[in-house]
Amino acid sequence: MRIPFIAGNWKMYKTQAEAEAFANEFVKLYSGTDVRAAICAPFTDLRYLVDAFRGTGIGVGAQNVHYEDEGAFTGEISADMLSEIGVDFCIVGHSERRQYFAETNETVNLKVKKLLEKGIAPIMCVGESLEQRDSGELYDFVRTQLEEGLAGVEKDDLPKIVIAYEPIWAIGTGRTATPEQAEDMCAFIRNTLIEIYDEESADEVIIQYGGSVKPANATEIMNQVEIDGALVGGASLKAEDFMAIIDF
Ligand code: PGA
């Protein structure tokens, strides 16, 4: 049984003072829900959020990690640094990181494996551009992202990974994929995982949709069979909106 999982992606928003204000409000709203929730926040907010969410069931995620254990990598953060402060999740391969920070399937793969080794659950993002969708390349493109991003990941580790399908053209644009488009690709992703691994382990993987998810469209997205959750950017910045999505 896959438990619905809604994660917020704060991107480069919220100072610690702003994170505190959010947490105070959100912790009061969240109690009693049976949907899993997490906030993926800037590094500077993580320690505070782990403390603020302790005992609530709300998870905390980072948005990036380096794939080496340690070293002369100015400005980078290691998986040990994240796990020591109690971080549960880490987004990898977000399209913004692929576009602006040269993240590739190869570095995504190294990060996924490092996170698994250190006990942090990767939220691995995949998704096509509008040109790829229009030219019909979308399936091949996403399949390659999955094959290369998961290369060398053992079958037993697969259920620990969350896959987020985020069509690039739907991120921050207000243009959501239709529930049918989202369901179609999430089903394709699950079938690809079945081909690479097997039905049993692929069945356990949480597949999220991301791209302009908001309270008004959360229900129809979450009602799709192959969509187990959402990765929410803009609408995760307000506790009330994020809670409305969790309550889909
Ligand atoms: P959005 O962002 O909800 O603001 O479209 C989603 C994401 O980038 O994860």
Coordinates of C-alpha atoms and ligand atoms in Angstrom, one line a residue:
M1 CA 0.0 0.0 0.0
R2 CA 1.4 3.3 -1.1
I3 CA 0.7 6.1 1.4
P4 CA 0.2 9.5 -0.4
F5 CA 3.2 11.7 0.0
I6 CA 3.1 15.5 -0.5
A7 CA 6.4 17.3 -0.4
G8 CA 6.9 21.0 -0.6
N9 CA 9.9 22.5 -2.5
W10 CA 10.6 25.9 -1.1
K11 CA 13.4 26.5 -3.6
M12 CA 15.4 29.7 -2.7
Y13 CA 12.6 31.1 -0.5
K14 CA 12.3 31.6 3.3
T15 CA 14.9 32.9 5.7
Q16 CA 15.0 31.0 9.0
A17 CA 12.6 33.6 10.5
E18 CA 10.2 33.0 7.7
A19 CA 10.6 29.2 8.1
E20 CA 9.7 29.6 11.8
A21 CA 6.6 31.5 11.0
F22 CA 5.5 28.8 8.6
A23 CA 6.3 25.9 11.0
N24 CA 4.4 27.5 13.8
E25 CA 1.3 27.7 11.7
F26 CA 1.7 24.4 9.8
V27 CA 2.3 22.2 12.9
K28 CA -1.1 23.3 14.2
L29 CA -2.9 22.6 10.9
Y30 CA -1.2 19.3 10.2
S31 CA -2.1 17.2 13.2
G32 CA -4.3 14.1 12.5
T33 CA -3.8 13.7 8.8
D34 CA -2.9 10.3 7.3
V35 CA -1.1 11.8 4.3
R36 CA 2.7 12.0 4.6
A37 CA 4.1 15.5 4.3
A38 CA 7.6 17.0 4.1
I39 CA 9.2 20.3 3.4
C40 CA 12.3 20.5 1.3
A41 CA 13.9 23.7 2.4
P42 CA 17.1 25.8 1.9
F43 CA 20.1 24.4 3.9
T44 CA 20.0 27.2 6.4
D45 CA 16.4 26.3 7.4
L46 CA 16.9 22.5 7.8
R47 CA 18.2 22.3 11.4
Y48 CA 15.5 24.6 12.6
L49 CA 12.7 22.6 10.8
V50 CA 14.0 19.2 12.0
D51 CA 13.5 20.5 15.6
A52 CA 10.2 22.2 14.9
F53 CA 8.7 19.1 13.2
R54 CA 10.1 16.6 15.7
G55 CA 7.2 14.2 16.8
T56 CA 4.8 15.6 14.3
G57 CA 5.4 13.1 11.5
I58 CA 6.3 15.9 9.1
G59 CA 9.5 15.2 7.2
V60 CA 12.3 17.5 6.3
G61 CA 14.2 17.4 3.0
A62 CA 17.2 19.2 1.4
Q63 CA 17.1 20.3 -2.2
N64 CA 20.7 19.3 -3.2
V65 CA 23.7 17.3 -1.9
H66 CA 27.2 16.5 -3.1
Y67 CA 28.0 13.0 -4.1
E68 CA 31.4 12.8 -2.5
D69 CA 31.7 12.0 1.2
E70 CA 33.8 15.1 1.9
G71 CA 36.6 17.1 0.2
A72 CA 37.7 20.4 -1.3
F73 CA 34.3 21.3 -2.8
T74 CA 33.7 24.9 -1.8
G75 CA 30.0 25.7 -1.2
E76 CA 28.8 22.1 -1.2
I77 CA 27.0 20.0 1.5
S78 CA 27.5 16.3 2.0
A79 CA 25.0 13.6 2.8
D80 CA 26.7 13.0 6.2
M81 CA 26.1 16.7 7.1
L82 CA 22.4 16.3 6.2
S83 CA 21.9 12.9 8.0
E84 CA 23.6 14.1 11.1
I85 CA 21.0 16.9 11.6
G86 CA 18.2 14.5 10.9
V87 CA 17.2 15.3 7.3
D88 CA 14.9 12.6 5.8
F89 CA 14.7 13.4 2.1
C90 CA 16.7 15.2 -0.6
I91 CA 15.6 16.4 -4.0
V92 CA 17.9 15.4 -6.8
G93 CA 17.8 16.3 -10.5
H94 CA 15.3 19.1 -10.2
S95 CA 15.0 20.7 -13.7
E96 CA 16.2 24.0 -12.3
R97 CA 19.4 22.3 -11.1
R98 CA 19.8 20.5 -14.4
Q99 CA 19.3 23.8 -16.3
Y100 CA 21.2 26.3 -14.1
F101 CA 23.7 24.1 -12.2
A102 CA 24.7 21.6 -14.9
E103 CA 23.3 18.6 -13.1
T104 CA 23.3 15.6 -15.4
N105 CA 21.8 12.1 -15.3
E106 CA 25.3 11.0 -14.2
T107 CA 25.6 13.3 -11.3
V108 CA 22.0 12.6 -10.3
N109 CA 22.9 8.9 -10.2
L110 CA 25.9 9.5 -8.0
K111 CA 23.8 11.6 -5.6
V112 CA 21.0 9.1 -5.5
K113 CA 23.5 6.3 -4.6
K114 CA 25.2 8.4 -2.0
L115 CA 21.9 9.4 -0.3
L116 CA 20.8 5.7 -0.2
E117 CA 24.1 4.8 1.4
K118 CA 23.6 7.4 4.1
G119 CA 19.9 6.6 4.8
I120 CA 18.4 9.7 3.2
A121 CA 15.5 9.1 0.7
P122 CA 16.1 10.7 -2.7
I123 CA 13.3 12.5 -4.4
M124 CA 14.5 12.1 -8.0
C125 CA 13.0 14.5 -10.5
V126 CA 12.4 13.6 -14.1
G127 CA 10.4 15.4 -16.8
E128 CA 10.4 16.6 -20.4
S129 CA 10.5 20.0 -22.0
L130 CA 7.7 21.4 -24.1
E131 CA 9.7 20.8 -27.3
Q132 CA 10.3 17.2 -26.3
R133 CA 6.6 16.7 -25.6
D134 CA 5.6 18.3 -28.9
S135 CA 8.1 16.3 -30.9
G136 CA 7.0 13.0 -29.3
E137 CA 10.4 12.4 -27.6
L138 CA 8.9 12.6 -24.1
Y139 CA 8.9 8.9 -23.4
D140 CA 12.4 8.2 -24.6
F141 CA 13.7 11.2 -22.7
V142 CA 12.1 10.2 -19.4
R143 CA 13.1 6.6 -19.8
T144 CA 16.7 7.6 -20.2
Q145 CA 16.5 9.9 -17.2
L146 CA 15.2 6.9 -15.2
E147 CA 17.7 4.3 -16.6
E148 CA 20.7 6.6 -16.1
G149 CA 19.6 8.1 -12.8
L150 CA 19.0 4.7 -11.3
A151 CA 22.0 2.9 -12.8
G152 CA 23.5 0.5 -10.3
V153 CA 20.7 1.1 -7.7
E154 CA 19.8 -2.3 -6.2
K155 CA 16.2 -3.6 -6.4
D156 CA 15.9 -3.6 -2.6
D157 CA 16.7 0.1 -2.5
L158 CA 14.2 1.1 -5.2
P159 CA 11.2 1.5 -2.9
K160 CA 13.2 4.0 -0.8
I161 CA 13.3 6.3 -3.8
V162 CA 10.5 8.8 -4.6
I163 CA 10.2 9.7 -8.3
A164 CA 8.8 13.1 -9.1
Y165 CA 7.4 13.6 -12.6
E166 CA 7.7 17.3 -13.3
P167 CA 7.2 18.4 -16.9
I168 CA 9.4 21.4 -17.2
W169 CA 6.7 23.4 -19.0
A170 CA 4.4 23.1 -16.0
I171 CA 6.8 24.3 -13.3
G172 CA 6.1 27.7 -12.0
T173 CA 4.1 28.6 -15.1
G174 CA 0.6 28.1 -13.8
R175 CA 0.2 25.6 -16.6
T176 CA -0.6 22.3 -15.0
A177 CA -0.4 19.1 -17.0
T178 CA -3.9 17.7 -17.4
P179 CA -4.7 14.9 -14.9
E180 CA -4.6 12.6 -18.0
Q181 CA -1.2 13.7 -19.1
A182 CA 0.2 13.4 -15.6
E183 CA -1.4 10.0 -15.1
D184 CA -0.2 8.8 -18.5
M185 CA 3.5 9.7 -17.8
C186 CA 3.3 8.4 -14.2
A187 CA 2.0 5.1 -15.5
F188 CA 4.8 5.1 -18.1
I189 CA 7.3 5.7 -15.3
R190 CA 5.9 2.8 -13.2
N191 CA 6.0 0.5 -16.3
T192 CA 9.6 1.5 -17.0
L193 CA 10.5 0.6 -13.3
I194 CA 8.8 -2.7 -13.8
E195 CA 10.9 -3.4 -16.9
I196 CA 14.2 -2.3 -15.2
Y197 CA 13.4 -4.0 -11.9
D198 CA 10.2 -6.0 -11.3
E199 CA 6.6 -5.5 -10.5
E200 CA 6.9 -6.1 -6.7
S201 CA 9.5 -3.4 -6.1
A202 CA 8.1 -1.0 -8.7
D203 CA 4.7 -1.2 -7.1
E204 CA 6.1 0.2 -3.9
V205 CA 7.6 3.3 -5.4
I206 CA 5.9 6.6 -4.6
I207 CA 5.5 8.6 -7.9
Q208 CA 4.7 12.3 -7.4
Y209 CA 3.5 14.8 -9.9
G210 CA 4.9 18.3 -9.8
G211 CA 4.2 21.5 -11.7
S212 CA 1.8 24.2 -10.6
V213 CA 0.0 22.0 -8.1
K214 CA -2.3 24.1 -6.0
P215 CA -5.4 23.6 -3.7
A216 CA -7.7 24.0 -6.7
N217 CA -6.3 21.2 -8.8
A218 CA -4.9 18.8 -6.1
T219 CA -7.9 16.6 -5.9
E220 CA -8.1 15.7 -9.5
I221 CA -4.4 15.1 -9.7
M222 CA -4.3 13.0 -6.5
N223 CA -7.3 10.9 -7.7
Q224 CA -5.2 9.4 -10.5
V225 CA -4.3 5.8 -9.9
E226 CA -0.6 6.0 -10.7
I227 CA 0.0 9.4 -8.9
D228 CA 0.8 8.9 -5.3
G229 CA 1.8 12.4 -4.3
A230 CA 2.9 15.8 -5.3
L231 CA 6.0 17.9 -5.3
V232 CA 4.7 21.4 -4.7
G233 CA 6.7 24.6 -5.3
G234 CA 4.9 27.9 -5.1
A235 CA 1.8 26.6 -3.2
S236 CA 4.0 25.1 -0.4
L237 CA 5.1 28.6 0.8
K238 CA 1.9 29.3 2.6
A239 CA 0.9 26.9 5.4
E240 CA -2.8 27.1 4.6
D241 CA -2.3 26.4 0.9
F242 CA 0.0 23.5 1.5
M243 CA -2.3 22.0 4.1
A244 CA -5.2 22.4 1.6
I245 CA -3.2 20.3 -0.9
I246 CA -2.4 17.7 1.8
D247 CA -6.2 17.5 2.6
F248 CA -7.0 17.1 -1.1
Ligands
PGA1 P1 5.6 24.8 -8.8 O1 7.0 24.1 -8.7 O2 4.6 24.1 -8.0 O3 5.8 26.2 -8.3 O4 5.2 24.8 -10.3 C1 7.1 22.7 -8.6 C2 8.6 22.3 -8.5 O5 9.4 23.0 -9.1 O6 8.9 21.4 -7.8

